[in-house]
Structures are given as structure tokens and as C-alpha cells.
C-alpha positions as CSV (number, residue, x, y, z in Angstrom):
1,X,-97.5,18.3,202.1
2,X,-99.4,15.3,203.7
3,X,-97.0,12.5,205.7
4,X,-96.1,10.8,202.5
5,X,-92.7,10.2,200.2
6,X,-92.4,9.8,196.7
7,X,-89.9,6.9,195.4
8,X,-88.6,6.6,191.8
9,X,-86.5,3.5,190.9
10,X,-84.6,4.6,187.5
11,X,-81.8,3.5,185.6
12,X,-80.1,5.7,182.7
13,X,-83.3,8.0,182.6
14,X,-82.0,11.3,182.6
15,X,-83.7,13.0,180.4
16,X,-87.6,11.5,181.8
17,X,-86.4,13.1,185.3
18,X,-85.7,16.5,184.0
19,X,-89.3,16.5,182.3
20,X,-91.0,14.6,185.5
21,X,-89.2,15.6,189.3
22,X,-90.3,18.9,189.1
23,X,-94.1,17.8,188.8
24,X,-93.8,16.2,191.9
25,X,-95.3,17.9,195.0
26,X,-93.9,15.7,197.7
27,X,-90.4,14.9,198.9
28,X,-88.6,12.5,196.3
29,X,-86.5,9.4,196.9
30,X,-84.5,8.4,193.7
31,X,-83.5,5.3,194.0
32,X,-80.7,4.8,190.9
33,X,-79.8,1.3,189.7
34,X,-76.5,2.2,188.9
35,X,-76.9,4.6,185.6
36,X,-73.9,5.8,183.6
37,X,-76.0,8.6,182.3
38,X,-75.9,11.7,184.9
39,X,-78.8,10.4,186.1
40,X,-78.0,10.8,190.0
41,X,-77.0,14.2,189.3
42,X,-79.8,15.2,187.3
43,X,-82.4,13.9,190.3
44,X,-79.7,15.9,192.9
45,X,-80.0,19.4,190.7
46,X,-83.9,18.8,190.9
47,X,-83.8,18.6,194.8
48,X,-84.6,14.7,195.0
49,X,-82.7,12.5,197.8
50,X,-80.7,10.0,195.5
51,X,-79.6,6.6,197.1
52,X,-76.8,5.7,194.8
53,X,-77.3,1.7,194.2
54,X,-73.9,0.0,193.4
55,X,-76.1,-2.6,191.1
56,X,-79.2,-3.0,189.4
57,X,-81.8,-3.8,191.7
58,X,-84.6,-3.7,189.4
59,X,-88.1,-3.1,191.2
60,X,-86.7,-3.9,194.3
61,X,-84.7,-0.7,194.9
62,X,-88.0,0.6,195.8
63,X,-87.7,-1.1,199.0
64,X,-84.1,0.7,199.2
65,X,-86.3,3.9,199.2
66,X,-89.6,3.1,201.1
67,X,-87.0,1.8,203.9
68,X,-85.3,5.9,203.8
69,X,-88.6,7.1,204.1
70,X,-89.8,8.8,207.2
71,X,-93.6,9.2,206.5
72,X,-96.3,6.9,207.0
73,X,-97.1,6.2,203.4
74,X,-95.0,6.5,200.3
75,X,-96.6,6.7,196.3
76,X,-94.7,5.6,194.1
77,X,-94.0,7.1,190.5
78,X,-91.9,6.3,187.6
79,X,-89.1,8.4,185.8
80,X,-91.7,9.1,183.2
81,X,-95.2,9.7,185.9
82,X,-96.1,11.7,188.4
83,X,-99.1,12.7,190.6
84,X,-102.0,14.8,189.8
85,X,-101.9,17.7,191.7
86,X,-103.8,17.5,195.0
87,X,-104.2,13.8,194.5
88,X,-101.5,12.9,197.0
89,X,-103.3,14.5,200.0
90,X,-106.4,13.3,198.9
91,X,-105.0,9.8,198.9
92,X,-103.8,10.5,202.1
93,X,-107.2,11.5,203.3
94,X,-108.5,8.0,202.2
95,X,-106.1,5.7,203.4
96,X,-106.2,7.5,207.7
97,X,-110.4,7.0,206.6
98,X,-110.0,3.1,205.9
99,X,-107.1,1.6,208.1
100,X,-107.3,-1.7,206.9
101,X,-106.5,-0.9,203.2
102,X,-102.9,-1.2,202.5
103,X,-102.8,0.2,199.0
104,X,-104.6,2.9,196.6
105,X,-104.4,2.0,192.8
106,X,-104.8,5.5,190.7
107,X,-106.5,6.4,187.4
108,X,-103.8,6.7,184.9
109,X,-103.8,9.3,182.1
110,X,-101.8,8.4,179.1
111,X,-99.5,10.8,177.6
112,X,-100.5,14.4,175.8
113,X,-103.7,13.2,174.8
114,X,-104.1,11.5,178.7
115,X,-105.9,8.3,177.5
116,X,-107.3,6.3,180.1
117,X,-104.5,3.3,180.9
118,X,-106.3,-0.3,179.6
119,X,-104.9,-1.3,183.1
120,X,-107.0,1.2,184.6
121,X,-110.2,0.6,182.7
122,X,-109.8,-3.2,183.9
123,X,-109.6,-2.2,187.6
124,X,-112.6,0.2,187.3
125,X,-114.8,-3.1,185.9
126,X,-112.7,-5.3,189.0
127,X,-115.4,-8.5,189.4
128,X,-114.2,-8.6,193.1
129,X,-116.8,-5.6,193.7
130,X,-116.7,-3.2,196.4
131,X,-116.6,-4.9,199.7
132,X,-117.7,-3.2,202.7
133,X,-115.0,-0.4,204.3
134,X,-113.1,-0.8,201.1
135,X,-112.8,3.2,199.8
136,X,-113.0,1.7,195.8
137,X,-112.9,-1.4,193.7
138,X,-111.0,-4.6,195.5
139,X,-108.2,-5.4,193.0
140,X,-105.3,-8.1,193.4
141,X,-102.7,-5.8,191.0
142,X,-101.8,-2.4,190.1
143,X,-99.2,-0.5,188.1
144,X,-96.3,0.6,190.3
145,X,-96.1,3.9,188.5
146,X,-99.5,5.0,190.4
147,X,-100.0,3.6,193.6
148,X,-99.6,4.7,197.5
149,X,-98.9,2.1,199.9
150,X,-99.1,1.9,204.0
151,X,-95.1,2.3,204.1
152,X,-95.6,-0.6,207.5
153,X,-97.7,-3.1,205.5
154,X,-95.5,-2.7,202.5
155,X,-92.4,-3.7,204.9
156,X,-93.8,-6.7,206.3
157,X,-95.1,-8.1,202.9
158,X,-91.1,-7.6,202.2
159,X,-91.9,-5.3,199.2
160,X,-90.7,-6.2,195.2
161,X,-89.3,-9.1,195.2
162,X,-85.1,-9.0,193.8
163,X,-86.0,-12.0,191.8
164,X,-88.7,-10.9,189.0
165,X,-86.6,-7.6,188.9
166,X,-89.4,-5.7,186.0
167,X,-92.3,-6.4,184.3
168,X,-95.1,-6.8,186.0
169,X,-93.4,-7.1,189.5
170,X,-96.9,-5.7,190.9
171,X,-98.8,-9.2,191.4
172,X,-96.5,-11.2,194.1
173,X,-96.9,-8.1,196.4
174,X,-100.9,-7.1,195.5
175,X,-101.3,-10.7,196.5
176,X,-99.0,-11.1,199.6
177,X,-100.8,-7.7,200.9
178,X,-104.3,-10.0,200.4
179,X,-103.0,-12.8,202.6
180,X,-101.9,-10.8,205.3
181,X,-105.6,-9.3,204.8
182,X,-105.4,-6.0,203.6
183,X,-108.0,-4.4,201.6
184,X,-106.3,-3.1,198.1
185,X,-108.7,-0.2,196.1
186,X,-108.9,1.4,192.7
187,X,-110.1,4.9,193.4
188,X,-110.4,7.0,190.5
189,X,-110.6,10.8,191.6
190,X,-106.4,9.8,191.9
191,X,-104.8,11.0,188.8
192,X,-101.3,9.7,188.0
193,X,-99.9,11.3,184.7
194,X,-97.6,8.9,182.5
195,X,-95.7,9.5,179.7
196,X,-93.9,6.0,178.5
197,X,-90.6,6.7,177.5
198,X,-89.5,5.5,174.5
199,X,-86.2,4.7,175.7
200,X,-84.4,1.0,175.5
201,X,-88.1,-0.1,175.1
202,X,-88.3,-4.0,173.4
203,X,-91.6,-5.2,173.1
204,X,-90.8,-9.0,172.7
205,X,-88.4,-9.0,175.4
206,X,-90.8,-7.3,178.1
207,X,-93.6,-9.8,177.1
208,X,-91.0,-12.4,177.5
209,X,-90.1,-11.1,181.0
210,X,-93.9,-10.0,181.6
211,X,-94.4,-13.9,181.3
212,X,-91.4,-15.5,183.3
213,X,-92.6,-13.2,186.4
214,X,-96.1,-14.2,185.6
215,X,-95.3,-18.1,185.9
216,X,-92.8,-17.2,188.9
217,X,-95.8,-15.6,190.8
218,X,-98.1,-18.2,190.4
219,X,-95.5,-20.8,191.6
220,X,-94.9,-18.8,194.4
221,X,-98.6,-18.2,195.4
222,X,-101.2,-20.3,193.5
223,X,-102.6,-23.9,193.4
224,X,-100.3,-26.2,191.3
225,X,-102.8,-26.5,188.4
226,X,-102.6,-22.9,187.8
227,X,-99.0,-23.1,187.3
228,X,-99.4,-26.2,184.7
229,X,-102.6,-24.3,182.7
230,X,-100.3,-20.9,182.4
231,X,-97.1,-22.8,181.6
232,X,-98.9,-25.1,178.7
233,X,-100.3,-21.4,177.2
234,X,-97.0,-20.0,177.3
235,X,-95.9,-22.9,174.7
236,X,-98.1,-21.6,172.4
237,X,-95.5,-18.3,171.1
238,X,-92.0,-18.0,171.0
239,X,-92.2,-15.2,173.6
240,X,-94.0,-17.7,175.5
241,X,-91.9,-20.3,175.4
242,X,-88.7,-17.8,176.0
243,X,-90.8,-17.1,179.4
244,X,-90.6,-20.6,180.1
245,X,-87.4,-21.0,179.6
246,X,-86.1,-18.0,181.8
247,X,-88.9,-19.5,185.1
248,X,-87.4,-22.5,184.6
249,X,-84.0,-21.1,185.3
250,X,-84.8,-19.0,188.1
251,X,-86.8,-21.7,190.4
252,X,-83.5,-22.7,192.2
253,X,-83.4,-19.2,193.9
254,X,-86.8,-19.4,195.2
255,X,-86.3,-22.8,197.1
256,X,-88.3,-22.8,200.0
257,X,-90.6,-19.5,199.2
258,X,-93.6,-21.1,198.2
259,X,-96.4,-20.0,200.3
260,X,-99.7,-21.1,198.9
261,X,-102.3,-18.3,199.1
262,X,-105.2,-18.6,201.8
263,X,-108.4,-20.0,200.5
264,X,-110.3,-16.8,200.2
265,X,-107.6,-14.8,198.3
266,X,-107.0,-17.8,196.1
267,X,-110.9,-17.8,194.7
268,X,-110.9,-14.3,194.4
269,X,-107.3,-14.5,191.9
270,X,-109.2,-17.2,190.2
271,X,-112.4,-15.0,189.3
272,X,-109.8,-12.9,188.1
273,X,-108.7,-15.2,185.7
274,X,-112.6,-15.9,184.9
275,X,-113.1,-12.9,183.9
């Protein structure tokens, strides 16, 4: 296997990981937010390392596991995804070809009947093109559950952040990689399998979390207007509004963090929005 780890951040997923660890063709980091379900032991029978978190983490345990890992990239999959086969070495391939790209979003397949992913139709139509030496669309986003990432540039961004825990987690780092100039790719010939468990899943209160990290990013990284227009459209459903609500509350733990994004990266997030 190529110089590259696999991390899974899981909490009470037992069951996904006996159906998805033994896909896996690279060594496994599990990094367990504190399950009461066997879930450590299940990831230990199927030969995973498992870093036993005393709390829940969130999407920051990953940066527990990317900081165990010895190799010079690590992909990360959820307890319900895992790689294509071949994929990871071709990914590998890629990333020693293009040394300024930091990250490799994959095509994701969509359970039994492997759907595309809506997310990964999006990137494929990304308006930010194909720049020079970049091996694939330039995106500002991808879904944790199917990228690789240059284990060093993750590190210095500082990974997830502990504060927007889940739920779409992926932005603040896609757009801290951009600022410290790293190229970020869609490259389709990756294949990532998901299967979406259907376990503890809420659909109000993910869009409700999916929008206080959303208005949390933005605060963190974009022009103040940006904030305002998101926060006035979040008024606009309860869910919305919930969102709000939760931003509001978390702001005093980011004190100080607010780094506006250089100009360049900041016009390409806005003809994101455009389109």
C-alpha cells in the first residue's frame, strides 16, 4: 500500500464498521468519540488502530488521528464509506504529480444503486475551472467521507475546527487550505463508496447545525456583508432561525479567530455563491 492512512472519526457505530473496515485497503486509524456501543472493540477485532477519545470530539478527532499517522497523506472515510479499490494509490500518484495541491475531493457513489452524490455533481460543474497544474476542478469544499489530504498542510491549516463539531465542518478548512495557497481538486476516476446510515439521523436538527457552522465559517473567514445576507436568510425557517440562535451562542469561543480571507480566495467563494 501507497504512504497513506485512513482515519474514521465514529461514535456508537458499531454495526457501519463491521460492514465498512474490512473494505478498506490501507492501514486504519479509528478515532472513537467516546461510544458506549462496542464500537472500539469492533474497529480492534477488524485490525484498525483505535485512539480511545475520553469525549466527543466531533470532526475534530480526525486531527487526533491524522496527528498518529506516520504517512505523508491520510484519506479520510466515514463509518459508513470507504475507498474504491485502487483509488488510493492512484490518488497518491496525483498528489507526488502536483505538489502544490493540498487536497483530492473523490466521486461519491451512493449506496446499492451507487448514485452519483449531488455534492459530487456540483464539484464536477465547479465555476472556478481548472487552473493551470491543478490535476481536476478547483473547489473551495468537499465531503470529509472522500477526500485525501497532504497530512503537513492539513496540520498547519490546524485541521476541523473543535468548535462547528459536524455538519458541514468541510468549508473553514477547504478555505484556510486556499489562503495558505494550496490548490484543492475534484478528480473523478477517485471512487469513494457511501452507504448513509440510518442511525440517530434528524433531518431538522443537522440542517439546523448545517446552518450554525455555515454562519460560523463565514464569520470566521468572509467579508462582513456575507455574514449579514446569510444571517437575514436564515430568518426565513425555523431551522433557520434555530441556526441563528446556536452561532449566536458560540461567537464568544471564537474571540480573536477572525481571519478575513485573502482577496483572491475571497472572489472565488463569492462566484461560488453566484453560482
Amino acid at each position: 500500500m501507497p504512504d497513506v492512512t485512513i482515519v474514521v472519526a465514529t461514535r456508537d457505530r458499531a454495526a457501519e464498521l463491521r460492514h465498512s473496515l474490512g473494505r478498506h485497503t490501507a492501514p486504519v486509524i479509528v478515532a472513537d468519540n467516546g461510544s458506549a456501543d462496542g464500537t472500539a472493540e469492533v474497529a480492534e477485532a477488524a485490525g484498525a488502530r483505535v485512539l480511545r477519545l475520553r469525549r466527543n470530539l466531533g470532526a475534530a478527532a480526525r486531527n487526533v488521528g491524522v496527528r498518529e499517522a506516520a504517512t505523508r497523506y491520510v484519506a479520510f472515510a466515514d463509518d459508513d464509506s470507504w475507498w474504491a479499490p485502487g483509488a488510493l494509490e492512484r490518488a497518491v500518484e496525483i498528489l507526488d504529480a502536483h505538489p502544490r495541491t493540498a487536497l483530492l475531493a473523490a466521486r461519491v457513489l451512493v449506496g446499492e444503486d451507487e448514485h452519483l452524490e449531488p455534492v459530487s455533481e456540483a464539484m464536477s460543474r465547479s465555476p472556478l475551472g481548472r487552473p493551470d497544474g491543478v490535476p481536476g476542478p478547483a473547489v473551495l469544499g468537499f465531503l470529509a467521507c472522500s477526500a485525501i489530504v497532504r497530512r503537513d498542510a492539513y496540520l498547519d491549516a490546524g485541521g476541523f475546527s473543535d468548535v462547528l463539531h459536524f455538519a458541514g465542518e468541510e468549508e473553514l478548512l477547504a478555505l484556510d487550505l486556499a489562503a495558505a495557497g494550496w490548490d484543492l481538486a475534484y478528480v473523478p476516476e477517485l471512487v469513494v463508496h457511501h452507504h448513509p446510515s440510518q442511525s440517530g439521523r434528524n433531518p431538522s436538527a443537522r440542517r439546523r447545525r448545517e446552518i450554525r457552522n455555515g454562519l460560523l465559517t463565514a464569520w470566521l473567514r468572509r467579508p462582513l456583508p456575507a455574514v449579514a445576507r446569510m444571517a437575514a436568510a436564515a430568518l426565513g425557517s425555523r431551522d433557520g432561525r434555530a441556526g441563528l440562535a446556536d452561532a449566536a451562542r458560540a461567537l464568544p469561543r471564537l474571540a480573536g479567530e477572525r481571519r478575513p480571507l485573502p482577496p483572491a480566495v475571497e472572489a472565488a467563494r463569492a462566484r461560488l455563491t453566484a453560482y
